[in-house]
Coordinates of C-alpha atoms in Angstrom, one line a residue:
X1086 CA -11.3 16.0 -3.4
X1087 CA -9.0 17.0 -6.6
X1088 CA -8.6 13.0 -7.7
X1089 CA -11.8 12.1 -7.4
X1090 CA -13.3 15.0 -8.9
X1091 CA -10.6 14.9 -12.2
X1092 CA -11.6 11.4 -12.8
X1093 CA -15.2 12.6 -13.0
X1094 CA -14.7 14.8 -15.2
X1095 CA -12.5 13.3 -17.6
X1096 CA -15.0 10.7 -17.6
X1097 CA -16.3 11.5 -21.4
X1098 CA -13.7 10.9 -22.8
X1099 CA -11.0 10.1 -20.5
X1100 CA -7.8 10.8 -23.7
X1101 CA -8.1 14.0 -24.4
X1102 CA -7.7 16.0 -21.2
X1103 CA -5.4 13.3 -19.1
X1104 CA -2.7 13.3 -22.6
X1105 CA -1.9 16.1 -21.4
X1106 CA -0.2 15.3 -19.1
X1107 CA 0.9 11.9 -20.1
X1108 CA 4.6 10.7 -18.9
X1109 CA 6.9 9.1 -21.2
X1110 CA 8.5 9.7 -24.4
X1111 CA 12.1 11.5 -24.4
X1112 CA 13.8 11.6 -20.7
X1113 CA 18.0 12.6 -19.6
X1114 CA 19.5 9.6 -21.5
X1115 CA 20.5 6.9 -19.6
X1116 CA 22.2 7.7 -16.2
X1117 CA 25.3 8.9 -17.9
X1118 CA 25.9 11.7 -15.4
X1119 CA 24.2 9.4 -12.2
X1120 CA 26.0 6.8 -10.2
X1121 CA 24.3 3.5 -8.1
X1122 CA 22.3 4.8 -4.6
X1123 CA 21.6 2.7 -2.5
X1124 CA 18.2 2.6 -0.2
X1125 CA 17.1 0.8 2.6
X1126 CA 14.1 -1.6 3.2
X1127 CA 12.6 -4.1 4.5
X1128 CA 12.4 -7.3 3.3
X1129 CA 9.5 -7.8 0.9
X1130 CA 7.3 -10.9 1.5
X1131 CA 6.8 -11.0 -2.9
X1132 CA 8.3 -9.3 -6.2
X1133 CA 5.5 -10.4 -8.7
X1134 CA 3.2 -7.7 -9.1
X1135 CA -0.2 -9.2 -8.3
X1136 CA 1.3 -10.8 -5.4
X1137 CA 2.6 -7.8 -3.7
X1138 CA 1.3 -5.7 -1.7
X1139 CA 3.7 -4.2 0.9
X1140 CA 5.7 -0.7 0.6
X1141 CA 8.8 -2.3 0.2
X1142 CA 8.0 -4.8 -2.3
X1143 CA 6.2 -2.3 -3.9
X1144 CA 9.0 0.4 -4.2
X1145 CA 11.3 -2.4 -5.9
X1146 CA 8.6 -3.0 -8.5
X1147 CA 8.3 0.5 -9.4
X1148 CA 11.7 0.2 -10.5
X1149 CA 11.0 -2.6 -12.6
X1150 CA 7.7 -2.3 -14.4
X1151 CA 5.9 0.4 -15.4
X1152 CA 1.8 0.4 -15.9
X1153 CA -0.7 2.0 -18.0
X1154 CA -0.5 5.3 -16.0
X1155 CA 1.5 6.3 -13.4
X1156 CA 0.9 7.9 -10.1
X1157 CA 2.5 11.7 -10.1
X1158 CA 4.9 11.4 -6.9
X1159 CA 3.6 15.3 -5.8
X1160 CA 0.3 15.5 -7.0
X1161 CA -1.3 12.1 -6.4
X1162 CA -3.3 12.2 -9.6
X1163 CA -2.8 9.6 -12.3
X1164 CA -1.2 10.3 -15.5
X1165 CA -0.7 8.0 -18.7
X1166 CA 2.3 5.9 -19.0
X1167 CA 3.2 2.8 -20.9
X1168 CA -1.2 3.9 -22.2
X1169 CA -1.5 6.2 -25.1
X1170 CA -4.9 7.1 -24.4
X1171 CA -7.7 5.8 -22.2
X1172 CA -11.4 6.3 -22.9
X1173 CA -15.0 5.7 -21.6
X1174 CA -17.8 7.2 -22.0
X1175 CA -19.7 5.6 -18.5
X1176 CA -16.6 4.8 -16.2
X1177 CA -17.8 1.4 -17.1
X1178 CA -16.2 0.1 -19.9
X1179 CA -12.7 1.3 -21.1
X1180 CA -10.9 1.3 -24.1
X1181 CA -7.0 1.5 -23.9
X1182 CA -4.4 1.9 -26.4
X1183 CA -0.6 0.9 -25.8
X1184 CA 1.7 3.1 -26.7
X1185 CA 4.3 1.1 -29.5
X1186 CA 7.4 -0.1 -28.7
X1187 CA 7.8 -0.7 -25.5
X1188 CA 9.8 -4.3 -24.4
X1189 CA 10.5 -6.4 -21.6
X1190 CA 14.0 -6.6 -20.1
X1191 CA 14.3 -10.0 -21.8
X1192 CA 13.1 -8.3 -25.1
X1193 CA 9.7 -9.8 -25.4
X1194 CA 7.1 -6.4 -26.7
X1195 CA 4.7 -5.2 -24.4
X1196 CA 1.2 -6.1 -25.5
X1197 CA -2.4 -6.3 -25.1
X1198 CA -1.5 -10.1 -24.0
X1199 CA 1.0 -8.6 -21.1
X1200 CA -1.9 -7.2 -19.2
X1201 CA -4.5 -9.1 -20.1
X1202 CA -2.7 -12.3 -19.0
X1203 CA -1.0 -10.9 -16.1
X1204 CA -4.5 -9.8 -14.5
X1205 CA -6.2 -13.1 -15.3
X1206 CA -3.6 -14.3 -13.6
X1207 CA -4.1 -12.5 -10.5
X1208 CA -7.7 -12.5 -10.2
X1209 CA -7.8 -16.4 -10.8
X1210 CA -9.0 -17.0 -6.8
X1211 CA -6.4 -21.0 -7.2
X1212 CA -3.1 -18.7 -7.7
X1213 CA -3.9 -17.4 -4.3
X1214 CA -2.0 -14.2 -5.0
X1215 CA -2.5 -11.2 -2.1
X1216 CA -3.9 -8.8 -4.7
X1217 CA -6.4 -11.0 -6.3
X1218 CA -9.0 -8.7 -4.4
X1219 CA -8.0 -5.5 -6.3
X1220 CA -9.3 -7.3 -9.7
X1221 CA -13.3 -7.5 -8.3
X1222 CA -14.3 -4.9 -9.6
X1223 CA -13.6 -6.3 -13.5
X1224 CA -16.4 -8.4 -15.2
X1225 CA -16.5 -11.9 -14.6
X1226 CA -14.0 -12.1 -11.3
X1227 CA -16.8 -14.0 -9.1
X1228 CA -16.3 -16.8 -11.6
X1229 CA -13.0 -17.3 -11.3
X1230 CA -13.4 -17.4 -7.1
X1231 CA -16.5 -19.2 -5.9
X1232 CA -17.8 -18.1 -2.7
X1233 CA -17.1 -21.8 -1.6
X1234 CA -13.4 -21.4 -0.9
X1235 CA -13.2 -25.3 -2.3
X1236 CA -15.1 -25.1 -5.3
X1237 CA -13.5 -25.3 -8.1
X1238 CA -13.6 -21.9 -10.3
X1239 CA -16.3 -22.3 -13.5
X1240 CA -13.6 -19.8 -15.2
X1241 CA -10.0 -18.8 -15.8
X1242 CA -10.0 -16.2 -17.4
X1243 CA -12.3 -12.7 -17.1
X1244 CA -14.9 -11.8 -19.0
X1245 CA -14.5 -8.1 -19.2
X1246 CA -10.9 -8.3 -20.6
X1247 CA -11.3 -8.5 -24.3
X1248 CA -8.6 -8.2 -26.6
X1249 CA -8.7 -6.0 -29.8
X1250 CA -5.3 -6.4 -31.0
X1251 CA -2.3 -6.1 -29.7
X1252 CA -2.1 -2.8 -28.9
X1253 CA -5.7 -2.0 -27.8
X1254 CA -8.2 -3.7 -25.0
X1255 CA -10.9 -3.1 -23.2
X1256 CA -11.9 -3.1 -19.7
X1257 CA -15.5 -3.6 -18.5
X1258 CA -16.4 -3.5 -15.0
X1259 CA -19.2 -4.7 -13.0
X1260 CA -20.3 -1.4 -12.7
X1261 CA -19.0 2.1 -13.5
X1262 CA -16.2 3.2 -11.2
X1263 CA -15.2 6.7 -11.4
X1264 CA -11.5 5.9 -9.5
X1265 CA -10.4 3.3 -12.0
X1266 CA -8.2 5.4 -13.6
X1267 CA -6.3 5.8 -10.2
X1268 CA -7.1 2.3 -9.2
X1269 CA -4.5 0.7 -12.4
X1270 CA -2.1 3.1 -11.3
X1271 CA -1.1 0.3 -8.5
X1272 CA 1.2 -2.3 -8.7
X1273 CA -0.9 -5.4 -8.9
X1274 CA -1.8 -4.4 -12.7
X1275 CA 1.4 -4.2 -13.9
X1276 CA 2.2 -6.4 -17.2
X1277 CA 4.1 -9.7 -17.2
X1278 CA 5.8 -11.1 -19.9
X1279 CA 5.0 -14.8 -20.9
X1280 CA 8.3 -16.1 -19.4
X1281 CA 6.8 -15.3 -15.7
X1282 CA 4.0 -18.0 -15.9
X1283 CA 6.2 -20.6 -16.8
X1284 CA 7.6 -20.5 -13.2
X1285 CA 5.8 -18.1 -11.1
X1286 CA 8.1 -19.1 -8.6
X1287 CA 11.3 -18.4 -10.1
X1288 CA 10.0 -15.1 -11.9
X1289 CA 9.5 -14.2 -8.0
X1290 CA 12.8 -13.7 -7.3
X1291 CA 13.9 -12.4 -10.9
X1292 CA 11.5 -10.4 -11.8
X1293 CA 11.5 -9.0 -16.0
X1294 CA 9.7 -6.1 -15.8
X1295 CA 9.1 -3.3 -18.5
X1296 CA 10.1 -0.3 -16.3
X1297 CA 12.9 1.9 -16.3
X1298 CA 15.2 -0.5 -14.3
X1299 CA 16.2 -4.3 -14.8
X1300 CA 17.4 -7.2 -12.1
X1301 CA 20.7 -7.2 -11.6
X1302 CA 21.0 -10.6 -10.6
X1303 CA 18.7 -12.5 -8.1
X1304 CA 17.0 -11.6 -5.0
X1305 CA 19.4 -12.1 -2.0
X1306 CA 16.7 -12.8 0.3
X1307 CA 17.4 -10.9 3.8
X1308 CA 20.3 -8.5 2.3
X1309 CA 19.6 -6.9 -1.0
X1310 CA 17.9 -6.5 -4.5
X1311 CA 19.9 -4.7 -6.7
X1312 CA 18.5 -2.8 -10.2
X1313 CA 20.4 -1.3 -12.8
X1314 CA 19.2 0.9 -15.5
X1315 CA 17.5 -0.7 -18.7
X1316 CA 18.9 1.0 -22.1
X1317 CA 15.7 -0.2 -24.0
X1318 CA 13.2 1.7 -21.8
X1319 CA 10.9 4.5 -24.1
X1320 CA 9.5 6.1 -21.4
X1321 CA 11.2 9.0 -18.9
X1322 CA 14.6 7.3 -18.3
X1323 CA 16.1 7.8 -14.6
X1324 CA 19.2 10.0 -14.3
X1325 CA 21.3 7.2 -11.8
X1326 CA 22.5 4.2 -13.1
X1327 CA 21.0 1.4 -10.7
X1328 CA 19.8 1.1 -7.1
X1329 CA 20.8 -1.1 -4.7
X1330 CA 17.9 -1.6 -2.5
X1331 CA 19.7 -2.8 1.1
X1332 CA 17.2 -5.2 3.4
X1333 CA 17.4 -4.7 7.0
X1334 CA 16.0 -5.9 10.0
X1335 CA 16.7 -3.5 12.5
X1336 CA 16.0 0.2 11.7
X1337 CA 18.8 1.2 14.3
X1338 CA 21.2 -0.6 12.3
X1339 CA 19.6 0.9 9.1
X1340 CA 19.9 4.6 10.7
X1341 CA 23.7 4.1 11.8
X1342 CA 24.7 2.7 8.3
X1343 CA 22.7 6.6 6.8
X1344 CA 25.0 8.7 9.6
X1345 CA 28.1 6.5 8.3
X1346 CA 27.3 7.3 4.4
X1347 CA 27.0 3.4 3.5
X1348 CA 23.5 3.4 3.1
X1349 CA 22.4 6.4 0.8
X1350 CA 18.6 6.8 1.5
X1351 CA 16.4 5.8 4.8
X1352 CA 12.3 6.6 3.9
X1353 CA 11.6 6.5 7.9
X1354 CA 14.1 7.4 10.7
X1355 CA 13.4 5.4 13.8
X1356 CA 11.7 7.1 16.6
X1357 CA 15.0 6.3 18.9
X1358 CA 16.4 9.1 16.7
X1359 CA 13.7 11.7 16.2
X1360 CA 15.3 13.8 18.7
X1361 CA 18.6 14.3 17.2
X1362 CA 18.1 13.4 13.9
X1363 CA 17.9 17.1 12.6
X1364 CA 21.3 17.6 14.3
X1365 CA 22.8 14.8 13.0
X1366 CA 21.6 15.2 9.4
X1367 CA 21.2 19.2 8.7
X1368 CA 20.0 19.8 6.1
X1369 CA 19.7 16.4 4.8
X1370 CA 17.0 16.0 7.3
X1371 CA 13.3 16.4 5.1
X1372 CA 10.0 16.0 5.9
X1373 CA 7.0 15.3 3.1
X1374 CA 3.6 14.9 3.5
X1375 CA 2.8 10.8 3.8
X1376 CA -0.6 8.5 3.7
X1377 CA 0.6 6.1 6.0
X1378 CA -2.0 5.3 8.9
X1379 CA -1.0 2.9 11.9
X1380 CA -3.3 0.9 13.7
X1381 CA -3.4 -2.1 15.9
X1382 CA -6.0 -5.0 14.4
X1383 CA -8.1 -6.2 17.2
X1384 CA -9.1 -9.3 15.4
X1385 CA -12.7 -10.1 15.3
X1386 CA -12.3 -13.7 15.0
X1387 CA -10.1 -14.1 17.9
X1388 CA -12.4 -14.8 20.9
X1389 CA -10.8 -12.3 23.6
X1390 CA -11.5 -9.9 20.9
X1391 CA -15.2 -11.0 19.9
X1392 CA -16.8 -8.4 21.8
X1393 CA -17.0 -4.6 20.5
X1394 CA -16.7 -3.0 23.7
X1395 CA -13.6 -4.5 24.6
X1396 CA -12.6 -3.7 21.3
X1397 CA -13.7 -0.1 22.2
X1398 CA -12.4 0.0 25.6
X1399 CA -8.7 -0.7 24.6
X1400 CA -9.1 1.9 22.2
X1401 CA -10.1 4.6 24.2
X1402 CA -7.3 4.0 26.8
X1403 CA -4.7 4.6 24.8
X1404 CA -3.6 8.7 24.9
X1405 CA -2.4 9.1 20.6
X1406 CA -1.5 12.3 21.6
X1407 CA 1.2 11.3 24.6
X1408 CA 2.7 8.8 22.4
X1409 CA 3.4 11.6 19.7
X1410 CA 4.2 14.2 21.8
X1411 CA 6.8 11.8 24.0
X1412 CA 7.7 8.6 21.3
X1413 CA 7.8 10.5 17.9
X1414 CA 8.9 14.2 19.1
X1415 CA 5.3 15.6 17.1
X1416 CA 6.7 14.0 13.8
X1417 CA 3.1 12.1 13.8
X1418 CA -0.3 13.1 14.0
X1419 CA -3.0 11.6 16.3
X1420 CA -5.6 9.4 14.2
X1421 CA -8.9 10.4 14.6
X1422 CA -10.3 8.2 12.1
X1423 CA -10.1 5.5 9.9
X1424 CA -8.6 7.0 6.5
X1425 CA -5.9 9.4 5.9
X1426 CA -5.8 13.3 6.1
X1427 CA -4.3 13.4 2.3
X1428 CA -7.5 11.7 0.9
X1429 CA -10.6 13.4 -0.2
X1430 CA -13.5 12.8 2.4
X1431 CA -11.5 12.8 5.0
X1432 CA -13.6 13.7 8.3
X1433 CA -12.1 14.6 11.4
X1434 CA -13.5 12.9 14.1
X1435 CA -14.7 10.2 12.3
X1436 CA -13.5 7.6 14.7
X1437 CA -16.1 8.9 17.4
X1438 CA -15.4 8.0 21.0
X1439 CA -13.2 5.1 20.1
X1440 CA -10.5 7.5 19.1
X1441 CA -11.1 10.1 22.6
X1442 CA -8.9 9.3 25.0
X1443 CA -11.3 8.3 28.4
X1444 CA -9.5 6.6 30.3
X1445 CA -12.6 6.7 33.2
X1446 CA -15.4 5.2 30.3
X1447 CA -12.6 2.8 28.8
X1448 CA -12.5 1.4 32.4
X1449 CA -16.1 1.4 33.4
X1450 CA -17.0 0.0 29.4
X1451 CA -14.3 -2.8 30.0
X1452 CA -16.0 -4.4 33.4
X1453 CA -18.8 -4.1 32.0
X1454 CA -18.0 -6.2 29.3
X1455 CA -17.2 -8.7 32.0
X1456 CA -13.1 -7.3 31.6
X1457 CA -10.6 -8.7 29.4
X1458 CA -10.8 -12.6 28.4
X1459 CA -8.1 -14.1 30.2
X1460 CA -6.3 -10.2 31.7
X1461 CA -3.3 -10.8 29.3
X1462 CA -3.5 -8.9 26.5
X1463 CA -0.2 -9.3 23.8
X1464 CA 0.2 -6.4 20.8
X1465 CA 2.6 -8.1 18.3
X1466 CA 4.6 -6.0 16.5
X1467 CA 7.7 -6.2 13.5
X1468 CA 11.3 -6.1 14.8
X1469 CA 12.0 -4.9 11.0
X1470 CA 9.7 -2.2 11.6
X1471 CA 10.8 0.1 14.7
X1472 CA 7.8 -0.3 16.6
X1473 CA 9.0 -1.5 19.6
X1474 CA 8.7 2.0 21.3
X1475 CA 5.4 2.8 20.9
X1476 CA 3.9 -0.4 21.3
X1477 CA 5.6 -0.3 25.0
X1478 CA 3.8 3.0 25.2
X1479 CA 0.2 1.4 24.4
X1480 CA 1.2 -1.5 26.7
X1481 CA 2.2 0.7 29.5
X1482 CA -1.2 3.0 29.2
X1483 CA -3.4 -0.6 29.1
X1484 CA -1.7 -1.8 32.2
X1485 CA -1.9 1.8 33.8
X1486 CA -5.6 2.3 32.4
X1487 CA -7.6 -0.5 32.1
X1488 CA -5.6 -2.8 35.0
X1489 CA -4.7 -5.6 32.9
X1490 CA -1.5 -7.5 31.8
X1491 CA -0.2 -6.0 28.3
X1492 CA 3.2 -7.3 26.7
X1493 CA 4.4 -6.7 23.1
X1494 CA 5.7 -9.1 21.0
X1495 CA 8.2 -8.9 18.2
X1496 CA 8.2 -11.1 15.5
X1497 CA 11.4 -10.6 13.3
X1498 CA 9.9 -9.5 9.9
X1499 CA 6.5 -8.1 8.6
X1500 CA 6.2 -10.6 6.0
X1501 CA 6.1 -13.1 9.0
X1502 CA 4.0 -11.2 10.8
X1503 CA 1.4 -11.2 8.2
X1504 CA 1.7 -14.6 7.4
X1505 CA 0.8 -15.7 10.7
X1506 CA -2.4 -12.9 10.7
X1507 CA -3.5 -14.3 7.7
X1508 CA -3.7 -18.0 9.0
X1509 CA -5.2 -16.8 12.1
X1510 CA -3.0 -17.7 14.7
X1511 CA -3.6 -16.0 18.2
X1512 CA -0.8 -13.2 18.2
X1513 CA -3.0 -11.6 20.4
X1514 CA -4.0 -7.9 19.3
X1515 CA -1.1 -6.7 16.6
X1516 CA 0.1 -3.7 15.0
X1517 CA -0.6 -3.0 11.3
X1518 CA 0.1 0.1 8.8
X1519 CA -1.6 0.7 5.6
X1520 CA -0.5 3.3 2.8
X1521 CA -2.6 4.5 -0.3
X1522 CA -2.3 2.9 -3.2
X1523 CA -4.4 5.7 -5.0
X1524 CA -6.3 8.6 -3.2
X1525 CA -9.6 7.7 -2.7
X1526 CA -11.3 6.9 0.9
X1527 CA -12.0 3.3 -0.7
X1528 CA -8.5 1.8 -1.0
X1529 CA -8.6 2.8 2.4
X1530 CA -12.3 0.9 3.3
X1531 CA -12.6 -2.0 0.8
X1532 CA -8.8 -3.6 1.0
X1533 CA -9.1 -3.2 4.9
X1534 CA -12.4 -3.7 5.8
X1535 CA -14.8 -5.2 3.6
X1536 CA -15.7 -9.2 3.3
X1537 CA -12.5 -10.4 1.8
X1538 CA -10.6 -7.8 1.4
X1539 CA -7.2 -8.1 0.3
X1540 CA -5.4 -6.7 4.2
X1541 CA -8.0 -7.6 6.4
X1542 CA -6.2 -9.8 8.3
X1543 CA -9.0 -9.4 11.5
X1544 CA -11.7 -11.0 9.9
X1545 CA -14.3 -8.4 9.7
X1546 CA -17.3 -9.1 8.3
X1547 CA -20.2 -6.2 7.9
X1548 CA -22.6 -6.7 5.0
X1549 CA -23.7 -3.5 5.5
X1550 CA -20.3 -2.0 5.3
X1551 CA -19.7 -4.2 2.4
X1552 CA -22.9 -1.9 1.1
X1553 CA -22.5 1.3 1.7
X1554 CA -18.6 1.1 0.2
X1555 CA -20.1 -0.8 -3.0
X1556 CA -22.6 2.0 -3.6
X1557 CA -20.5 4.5 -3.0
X1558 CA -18.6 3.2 -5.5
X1559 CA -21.2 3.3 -8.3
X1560 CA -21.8 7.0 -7.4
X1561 CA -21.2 9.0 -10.4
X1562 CA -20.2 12.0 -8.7
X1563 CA -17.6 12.5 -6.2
X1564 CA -19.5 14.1 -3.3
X1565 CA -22.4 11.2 -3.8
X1566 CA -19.3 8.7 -3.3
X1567 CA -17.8 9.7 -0.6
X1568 CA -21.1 10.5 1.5
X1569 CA -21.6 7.0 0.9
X1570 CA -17.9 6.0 1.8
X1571 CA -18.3 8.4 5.2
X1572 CA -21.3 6.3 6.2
X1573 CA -19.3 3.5 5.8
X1574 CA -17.0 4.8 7.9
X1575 CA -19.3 5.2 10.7
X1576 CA -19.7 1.9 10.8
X1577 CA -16.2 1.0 11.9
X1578 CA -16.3 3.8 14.4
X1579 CA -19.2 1.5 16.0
X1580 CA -17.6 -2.3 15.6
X1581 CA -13.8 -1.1 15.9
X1582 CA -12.3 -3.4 14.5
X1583 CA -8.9 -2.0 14.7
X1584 CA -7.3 0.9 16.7
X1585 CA -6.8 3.7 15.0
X1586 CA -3.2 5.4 16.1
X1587 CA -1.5 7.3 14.1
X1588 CA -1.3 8.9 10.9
X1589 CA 2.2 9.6 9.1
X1590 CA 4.4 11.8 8.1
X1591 CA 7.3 11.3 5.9
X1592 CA 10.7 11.6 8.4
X1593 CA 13.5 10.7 6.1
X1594 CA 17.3 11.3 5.5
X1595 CA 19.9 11.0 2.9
X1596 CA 23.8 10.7 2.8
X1597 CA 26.3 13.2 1.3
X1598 CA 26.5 11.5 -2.3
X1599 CA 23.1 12.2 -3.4
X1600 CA 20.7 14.7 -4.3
X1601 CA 17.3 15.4 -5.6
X1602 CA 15.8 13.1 -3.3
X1603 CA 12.0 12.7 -2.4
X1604 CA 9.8 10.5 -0.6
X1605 CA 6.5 10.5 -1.9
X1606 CA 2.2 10.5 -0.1
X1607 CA 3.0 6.5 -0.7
X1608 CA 6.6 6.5 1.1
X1609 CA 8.0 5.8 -2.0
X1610 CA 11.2 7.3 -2.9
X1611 CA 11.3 8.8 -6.4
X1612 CA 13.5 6.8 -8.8
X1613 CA 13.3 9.4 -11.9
X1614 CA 14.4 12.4 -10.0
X1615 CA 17.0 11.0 -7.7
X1616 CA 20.5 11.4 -8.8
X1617 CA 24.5 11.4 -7.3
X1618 CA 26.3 14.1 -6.7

């Protein structure tokens, strides 16, 4: 409860108690003593900020750009950045001041404008960007996307950005929301200089961020992005001198090239080598605490999946508990609801008998529902991912459990994988992960859940859901929120819309020419602390 419950209390006013622990200003001098690490990824499906919205998209841009606070890699809590101070006095409107002097890579200041134009930009429902979702919550977003998708907007820009000058601007929500403070801690509100919306498209595979670390060249799609440090930067500077972030689509591949000491840093090692892993790293072999939560999407729209108790009945087949004992050696934790351990509100339990393993009642619920539509069920899964184990796993228990047909299906990269959820196409049942992009239980609800929402690729569609997570967040305290949140909850644990699986833990490794190295809740690595031996 310790995010929730700071925000609330630095509510009136905001400045003076979070400047204390503000980031910025001073830092190592620039990478002198540090050399070029290299870390493995996948490859991202977009680099502009309010387009992005998977991990590895998102860990690039946190080299590049930083935002008005950061997120503190240990203790999840948001601290100032690239802001000098941030005040309200009802978690409604907010006043922010820019701290002077910081540029763009291409030299352009960092200004009221930058942010102001950049979120505009994202929440404008025609630019179709994947984030546009996390800007609802600011005044005047419903006019810029109609509820009739082919309406034309009535507005461009929002009404609750408003420019003082070009250092301060204020923020003024729908309603108060005690999170925002974490909330602008994510990537989709970094700035953009005025050189990105000349060609959106371009600026998409050359970012010029504000951050600590500049382009170094282009995007090579399918093999690398490489940073190096920016000498300009005002805030904490990083101790290396530039990241080569390496693209792979095989995590095997990924893991051989960590063992050989050509790839310097891998966030996840592949379940294949959980069991020797320790042996062949030592002490190079870490674990952190992670809020990544895997689930498979039964989607709603999808007619074999229509009906809730087939939904149900798949879920209960499937023994979490087998699969992390005998697939990922313990190094994962059954799911038992639908939001993380690490965020407050958490309930165990909360998935109900969805997440019990019966197979008995997932049988006798399945006939019931007059048995699987068609008695082939397909899980597609990311071949860029290393889920083919596990998914087999699921398949195997369906087949054994329920007496149907189960097959997985790879599809080469998550970025295709998502583009093909998002238009709908029947991929059958498919595998999905989700990882906080600030602690609260309602980036888990609202992005995956409600009406809309930015990652609900199954098409669920609960007004009363949709309710329950608005009003919990205009609670003013945290308790009131996340009661409201919990009930929420509930409701999923009835319609199951997804699967719940498994909930992470950070397995990761690192070669012999670097040190300092830590994966963060997000499965981030952290850039500022990382250096070369």
């Amino acid at each position: 409860m310790q995010v929730r419950k700071f925000a609330a209390l630095v509510a009136v006013p905001v400045a003076a108690a979070i400047g204390l622990t503000a980031c910025g200003g001073g830092g190592t001098g620039a990478g002198k003593s540090g050399g070029t690490v290299s870390i493995g990824i996948a490859e991202p499906k977009f680099l502009t900020p309010t387009n992005t919205n998977d991990s590895s998209g998102s860990q690039v841009l946190e080299s590049l750009f930083a935002g008005l606070v950061d997120i503190n890699s240990t203790s999840n809590k948001p601290e100032l950045d690239v802001a000098e101070k941030i005040e309200t006095k009802d978690s409604k409107t907010w006043s922010v001041k820019i701290k002077d002097g910081y540029t763009f890579h291409n030299g352009e200041k960092v200004t009221s404008d930058s942010f102001i134009d950049a979120w505009n930009y994202g929440a404008y429902g025609p630019n179709g960007q994947e984030s546009n979702n996390f800007f609802a919550k600011i005044k005047g977003y419903a006019d810029l996307n109609p509820a009739d998708t082919k309406a034309v907007p009535t507005a461009k820009t929002l009404t609750g950005l408003k420019k003082v000058d070009d250092l301060n601007f204020s923020i003024e929500l729908d309603a108060p929301f005690a999170d925002w403070l974490s909330v602008i801690g994510y990537t989709a509100f970094f700035p953009m200089p005025k050189a990105a919306f000349a060609d959106v498209k371009a600026y998409n595979n050359a970012p010029i961020g504000n951050g600590p670390f500049k382009m170094k060249g282009t995007w090579t799609h399918d093999q690398k992005i490489e940073v190096e440090a920016y000498d300009g930067y005002k805030g904490t500077k990083p101790k290396i001198k530039g990241v080569t972030f390496k693209i792979y689509q095989q995590a095997t591949a990924q893991y051989s090239e960590l063992l050989a000491n050509t790839n310097d840093i891998m966030t996840t090692i592949p379940t294949s080598s959980l069991g020797s892993a320790s042996a062949d790293l030592g002490d190079r072999y870490k674990t952190s605490p992670s809020s990544s939560f895997t689930f498979m999407a039964l989607p709603v729209y999808n007619p074999k999946f229509a009906n809730a108790d087939v939904r149900k009945a798949i879920s209960m087949a499937i023994d979490r508990e087998e699969i992390v004992k005998t697939i990922f050696k313990g190094s994962r934790k059954a799911a038992d609801s639908f939001v993380s351990p690490v965020v407050p509100g958490y309930k165990p339990g909360a998935g109900g008998d969805a997440v019990k393993y019966d197979p008995t009642k997932a049988k006798a619920l399945l006939d019931a529902a007059g048995g699987f539509p068609g008695g082939a069920l397909t899980i597609t899964y990311n071949v860029d991912g290393d889920h083919k184990e596990w998914v087999d796993a699921v398949c195997n228990q369906l087949i054994k459990n329920l007496g149907i047909k189960c097959v997985g299906a790879g599809e080469p990269k998550f970025a295709d994988l998502r583009t093909k959820a998002k238009a709908k196409q029947d991929i059958g049942a498919f595998r999905m992960g989700w990882s906080m992009d600030y602690a609260s239980m309602e980036n888990y609800l609202d992005p995956l859940y409600g009406t809309g929402g930015s990652s609900n690729y199954y098409g669920y569609d609960n007004k009363a859901f949709n309710a329950l997570v608005a009003a919990g967040n205009q609670e003013a305290t945290t308790d009131g929120a996340i009661k409201k949140y919990q009930e929420a909850e509930a409701l999923l644990a009835k319609d199951v819309p997804v699967a719940p699986l498994f909930f992470g833990q950070n397995v990761y490794g690192y070669s012999t020419k670097v040190k300092d190295v830590f994966v963060d809740a997000r499965g981030h690595v952290d850039l500022l602390k990382l250096d070369t031996k």
